[in-house]
Amino acid sequence: MTFITVEGIEGCGKSTLIAGLKERLRARPVETIVTREPGGTPVGDAMREIFLKPGLEIAPLTEALLINAARAQHVVDLIDPALARGALVLCDRFVDSTLAYQGYGRGIDLAFLQEICDTATGGLVPDLTFVLDLPVPISRERIASRDGGARDRMEREDPGFYERVRRGFLDLAERSPIYHVLDATKPPEELIAQAYRLLTGVLV
Ligand SMILES: Nc1ncnc2c1ncn2[C@@H]1O[C@H](COP(=O)(O)OP(=O)(O)OP(=O)(O)O)[C@@H](O)[C@H]1O
Ligand SMILES: [Mg+2]
């Protein structure tokens, strides 16, 4: 019954960290579910396609509502049932990404966003959140060298947008002790070991 989220800008290493944690957790007698936002369910994946489609001009409010529509389905269909049966859920992005991107990045009021998010999640909050902090230029380099450099809609924003989003994540991480900011320039193995130590600390 542990809910862990991993946050940070594009290419900071979220998927790499989650894969490493999942591998290490195999040694433990606990069901581990890996999921992501937007997505995680057939409805959410269909919305993810719209969300990331290059060339679509999506208004900031539409973006915020769309991501939370997908989230509501994700929580009801997948996350809540998994937690209820005692699984450990590792989620690639969650509410903090909405606050960082649509709030700090696009300028939507944070209190308003938090309300929509709370409605979508039914008040579910993570037990632990890792924020992978990476300078924007390094994130750009990593994206460029991955998958032949193909970029989705969110990866086409200007560097100033990502600077605001990065600052946003760091700001959010100050709010509560559930957050752990990790230096994402460290080698993957080091990050996985550090995160795993923190994660096992919250497992009951
Ligand atoms: N700690 C690290 N040091 C150096 N390179 C890394 C590190 N972690 C991941 N990478 C590499 O950087 C690229 C992006 O990593 P990854 O896909 O895990 O990031 P992400 O945060 O999941 O990105 P996205 O937000 O686009 O899903 C990959 O090519 C990956 O191999
Ligand atoms: Mg990823």
CSV table of C-alpha atoms and ligand atoms in Angstrom, one decimal:
chain,number,residue,atom,x,y,z
A,1,MET,CA,0.0,0.0,0.0
A,2,THR,CA,2.7,2.4,-0.9
A,3,PHE,CA,2.4,5.1,-3.6
A,4,ILE,CA,5.6,6.4,-5.1
A,5,THR,CA,5.8,9.1,-7.8
A,6,VAL,CA,8.8,10.2,-9.9
A,7,GLU,CA,8.8,13.7,-11.2
A,8,GLY,CA,11.0,16.0,-13.3
A,9,ILE,CA,11.5,17.6,-16.7
A,10,GLU,CA,11.8,15.6,-20.0
A,11,GLY,CA,14.8,13.4,-20.2
A,12,CYS,CA,15.8,13.8,-16.5
A,13,GLY,CA,15.8,10.0,-16.1
A,14,LYS,CA,12.3,9.1,-14.6
A,15,SER,CA,11.8,6.0,-16.8
A,16,THR,CA,15.4,4.8,-16.2
A,17,LEU,CA,15.0,5.3,-12.4
A,18,ILE,CA,11.6,3.5,-12.3
A,19,ALA,CA,12.9,0.5,-14.3
A,20,GLY,CA,15.9,0.2,-11.9
A,21,LEU,CA,13.7,0.4,-8.8
A,22,LYS,CA,11.3,-2.2,-10.3
A,23,GLU,CA,14.2,-4.5,-10.9
A,24,ARG,CA,15.5,-4.2,-7.3
A,25,LEU,CA,12.0,-4.6,-5.9
A,26,ARG,CA,11.7,-8.0,-7.5
A,27,ALA,CA,13.7,-9.4,-4.5
A,28,ARG,CA,10.8,-8.3,-2.2
A,29,PRO,CA,7.6,-10.2,-1.7
A,30,VAL,CA,5.4,-7.3,-2.7
A,31,GLU,CA,3.4,-6.8,-5.9
A,32,THR,CA,4.9,-3.8,-7.8
A,33,ILE,CA,2.9,-1.9,-10.4
A,34,VAL,CA,4.6,0.5,-12.7
A,35,THR,CA,2.4,3.1,-14.4
A,36,ARG,CA,2.6,6.6,-15.9
A,37,GLU,CA,0.8,9.8,-16.6
A,38,PRO,CA,-0.8,10.7,-18.8
A,39,GLY,CA,-1.9,7.2,-19.4
A,40,GLY,CA,-2.0,4.1,-17.3
A,41,THR,CA,-5.4,2.9,-18.7
A,42,PRO,CA,-6.8,2.5,-22.2
A,43,VAL,CA,-8.8,5.7,-21.7
A,44,GLY,CA,-5.8,7.5,-20.4
A,45,ASP,CA,-3.6,6.2,-23.2
A,46,ALA,CA,-6.1,7.5,-25.8
A,47,MET,CA,-5.9,10.9,-24.0
A,48,ARG,CA,-2.1,10.7,-23.9
A,49,GLU,CA,-2.1,10.5,-27.7
A,50,ILE,CA,-4.0,13.8,-27.9
A,51,PHE,CA,-1.9,15.4,-25.2
A,52,LEU,CA,1.5,14.6,-26.9
A,53,LYS,CA,0.5,15.0,-30.5
A,54,PRO,CA,2.9,17.3,-32.3
A,55,GLY,CA,1.1,20.2,-34.1
A,56,LEU,CA,-2.1,20.3,-31.9
A,57,GLU,CA,-2.6,23.7,-30.4
A,58,ILE,CA,-4.1,22.9,-27.0
A,59,ALA,CA,-5.1,25.8,-24.8
A,60,PRO,CA,-3.6,25.8,-21.2
A,61,LEU,CA,-6.9,25.2,-19.5
A,62,THR,CA,-7.8,22.4,-21.9
A,63,GLU,CA,-4.4,20.8,-21.2
A,64,ALA,CA,-5.0,21.0,-17.4
A,65,LEU,CA,-8.5,19.5,-17.7
A,66,LEU,CA,-7.4,16.8,-20.2
A,67,ILE,CA,-4.6,15.7,-18.0
A,68,ASN,CA,-6.9,15.5,-15.0
A,69,ALA,CA,-9.6,13.7,-16.9
A,70,ALA,CA,-7.0,11.0,-17.7
A,71,ARG,CA,-5.9,11.1,-14.1
A,72,ALA,CA,-9.4,10.5,-12.7
A,73,GLN,CA,-9.7,7.4,-14.8
A,74,HIS,CA,-6.2,6.3,-13.8
A,75,VAL,CA,-6.8,6.6,-10.1
A,76,VAL,CA,-10.2,4.8,-10.2
A,77,ASP,CA,-9.3,2.0,-12.6
A,78,LEU,CA,-5.7,1.3,-11.6
A,79,ILE,CA,-4.0,3.1,-8.7
A,80,ASP,CA,-6.7,2.8,-6.1
A,81,PRO,CA,-7.4,-0.9,-6.7
A,82,ALA,CA,-3.7,-1.7,-6.7
A,83,LEU,CA,-3.1,0.1,-3.4
A,84,ALA,CA,-6.2,-1.5,-1.9
A,85,ARG,CA,-4.9,-5.0,-2.6
A,86,GLY,CA,-1.5,-4.1,-1.0
A,87,ALA,CA,0.6,-3.4,-4.1
A,88,LEU,CA,3.4,-0.9,-4.3
A,89,VAL,CA,2.6,1.6,-7.1
A,90,LEU,CA,5.5,3.4,-8.9
A,91,CYS,CA,4.0,6.2,-11.0
A,92,ASP,CA,5.9,8.2,-13.7
A,93,ARG,CA,4.6,11.7,-13.2
A,94,PHE,CA,1.5,12.7,-11.1
A,95,VAL,CA,-0.1,15.8,-9.7
A,96,ASP,CA,3.2,17.7,-9.3
A,97,SER,CA,3.7,17.6,-13.1
A,98,THR,CA,0.4,19.4,-13.6
A,99,LEU,CA,1.4,22.0,-11.0
A,100,ALA,CA,4.8,22.4,-12.6
A,101,TYR,CA,3.9,22.4,-16.3
A,102,GLN,CA,0.4,23.9,-16.3
A,103,GLY,CA,1.0,26.1,-13.3
A,104,TYR,CA,4.6,27.3,-13.2
A,105,GLY,CA,5.1,26.6,-17.0
A,106,ARG,CA,1.8,27.9,-18.5
A,107,GLY,CA,0.8,30.3,-15.7
A,108,ILE,CA,-2.5,28.8,-14.5
A,109,ASP,CA,-3.3,29.7,-10.9
A,110,LEU,CA,-1.8,27.0,-8.6
A,111,ALA,CA,-4.6,27.0,-6.1
A,112,PHE,CA,-7.1,26.5,-8.9
A,113,LEU,CA,-5.0,23.6,-10.4
A,114,GLN,CA,-4.6,22.0,-7.0
A,115,GLU,CA,-8.4,21.9,-6.6
A,116,ILE,CA,-8.9,20.2,-10.0
A,117,CYS,CA,-6.2,17.8,-9.1
A,118,ASP,CA,-7.6,17.0,-5.7
A,119,THR,CA,-11.0,16.3,-7.4
A,120,ALA,CA,-9.4,14.0,-10.0
A,121,THR,CA,-7.4,12.0,-7.4
A,122,GLY,CA,-10.1,11.9,-4.7
A,123,GLY,CA,-7.4,13.3,-2.4
A,124,LEU,CA,-4.8,10.6,-3.0
A,125,VAL,CA,-1.3,11.8,-2.3
A,126,PRO,CA,2.0,10.0,-2.7
A,127,ASP,CA,3.9,8.5,0.3
A,128,LEU,CA,7.1,9.5,-1.4
A,129,THR,CA,8.0,11.6,-4.4
A,130,PHE,CA,11.4,11.7,-6.1
A,131,VAL,CA,12.2,14.9,-8.0
A,132,LEU,CA,15.0,14.3,-10.5
A,133,ASP,CA,16.6,17.7,-10.9
A,134,LEU,CA,18.5,18.3,-14.1
A,135,PRO,CA,19.8,21.5,-15.8
A,136,VAL,CA,17.6,22.2,-18.9
A,137,PRO,CA,20.5,22.2,-21.4
A,138,ILE,CA,21.4,18.6,-20.3
A,139,SER,CA,17.8,17.6,-20.6
A,140,ARG,CA,17.7,18.9,-24.2
A,141,GLU,CA,20.9,17.0,-25.0
A,142,ARG,CA,19.5,13.7,-23.6
A,143,ILE,CA,16.2,14.1,-25.6
A,144,ALA,CA,18.1,14.9,-28.8
A,145,SER,CA,20.2,11.7,-28.5
A,146,ARG,CA,17.2,9.5,-27.6
A,147,ASP,CA,15.0,7.8,-30.2
A,148,GLY,CA,16.8,9.6,-33.1
A,149,GLY,CA,15.7,13.0,-31.6
A,150,ALA,CA,11.9,12.6,-32.3
A,151,ARG,CA,10.1,15.2,-30.1
A,152,ASP,CA,6.5,15.1,-28.8
A,153,ARG,CA,4.3,18.2,-28.3
A,154,MET,CA,5.6,18.9,-24.8
A,155,GLU,CA,9.3,18.5,-25.9
A,156,ARG,CA,8.9,21.3,-28.4
A,157,GLU,CA,8.5,24.1,-25.9
A,158,ASP,CA,11.2,26.8,-25.6
A,159,PRO,CA,14.0,26.5,-22.9
A,160,GLY,CA,12.4,29.3,-20.8
A,161,PHE,CA,9.3,27.1,-20.3
A,162,TYR,CA,11.4,24.3,-19.0
A,163,GLU,CA,13.4,26.6,-16.7
A,164,ARG,CA,10.1,27.6,-15.1
A,165,VAL,CA,9.0,24.0,-14.9
A,166,ARG,CA,12.3,22.9,-13.3
A,167,ARG,CA,12.0,25.8,-10.7
A,168,GLY,CA,8.4,24.7,-10.1
A,169,PHE,CA,9.4,21.2,-9.2
A,170,LEU,CA,12.1,22.5,-6.8
A,171,ASP,CA,9.5,24.9,-5.3
A,172,LEU,CA,7.0,22.1,-4.8
A,173,ALA,CA,9.6,19.9,-3.2
A,174,GLU,CA,9.9,22.4,-0.4
A,175,ARG,CA,6.3,21.9,0.7
A,176,SER,CA,6.6,18.6,2.5
A,177,PRO,CA,9.1,16.0,3.7
A,178,ILE,CA,7.7,13.4,1.3
A,179,TYR,CA,9.8,15.0,-1.5
A,180,HIS,CA,13.3,14.0,-2.2
A,181,VAL,CA,15.2,16.0,-4.8
A,182,LEU,CA,17.9,13.8,-6.5
A,183,ASP,CA,20.7,15.2,-8.5
A,184,ALA,CA,19.9,13.7,-11.9
A,185,THR,CA,23.4,14.3,-13.3
A,186,LYS,CA,24.6,11.4,-11.2
A,187,PRO,CA,25.0,8.0,-12.9
A,188,PRO,CA,21.8,5.9,-13.1
A,189,GLU,CA,23.1,3.2,-10.8
A,190,GLU,CA,23.9,5.7,-8.1
A,191,LEU,CA,20.4,7.3,-8.4
A,192,ILE,CA,18.7,3.9,-8.3
A,193,ALA,CA,20.6,2.9,-5.2
A,194,GLN,CA,19.9,6.2,-3.4
A,195,ALA,CA,16.2,6.1,-4.3
A,196,TYR,CA,15.9,2.5,-3.3
A,197,ARG,CA,17.3,3.2,0.1
A,198,LEU,CA,14.8,6.0,0.6
A,199,LEU,CA,11.9,3.9,-0.8
A,200,THR,CA,12.6,0.9,1.5
A,201,GLY,CA,12.6,3.4,4.4
A,202,VAL,CA,8.9,4.1,3.8
A,203,LEU,CA,7.9,0.4,3.2
A,204,VAL,CA,6.0,-1.0,6.2
B,1,LIG,N1,21.4,9.4,-14.7
B,1,LIG,C1,21.6,9.4,-16.0
B,1,LIG,N2,22.7,9.9,-16.5
B,1,LIG,C2,22.9,10.0,-17.9
B,1,LIG,N3,22.0,9.6,-18.8
B,1,LIG,C3,20.8,9.2,-18.3
B,1,LIG,C4,20.5,9.1,-16.9
B,1,LIG,N4,19.3,8.6,-16.7
B,1,LIG,C5,18.8,8.5,-17.9
B,1,LIG,N5,19.7,8.8,-18.9
B,1,LIG,C6,19.5,8.8,-20.4
B,1,LIG,O1,18.8,10.0,-20.7
B,1,LIG,C7,17.7,9.7,-21.6
B,1,LIG,C8,16.4,10.1,-20.9
B,1,LIG,O2,16.1,9.2,-19.9
B,1,LIG,P1,14.7,8.7,-19.5
B,1,LIG,O3,14.0,8.3,-20.7
B,1,LIG,O4,14.8,7.8,-18.4
B,1,LIG,O5,14.1,10.1,-19.0
B,1,LIG,P2,12.6,10.5,-18.7
B,1,LIG,O6,12.6,11.4,-17.6
B,1,LIG,O7,11.8,9.2,-18.5
B,1,LIG,O8,12.1,11.2,-20.0
B,1,LIG,P3,10.6,11.6,-20.5
B,1,LIG,O9,10.1,12.7,-19.6
B,1,LIG,O10,10.8,12.1,-21.9
B,1,LIG,O11,9.8,10.3,-20.4
B,1,LIG,C9,17.8,8.3,-22.0
B,1,LIG,O12,18.6,8.2,-23.2
B,1,LIG,C10,18.6,7.6,-20.8
B,1,LIG,O13,19.3,6.5,-21.2
B,2,MG,MG,10.0,8.6,-19.5
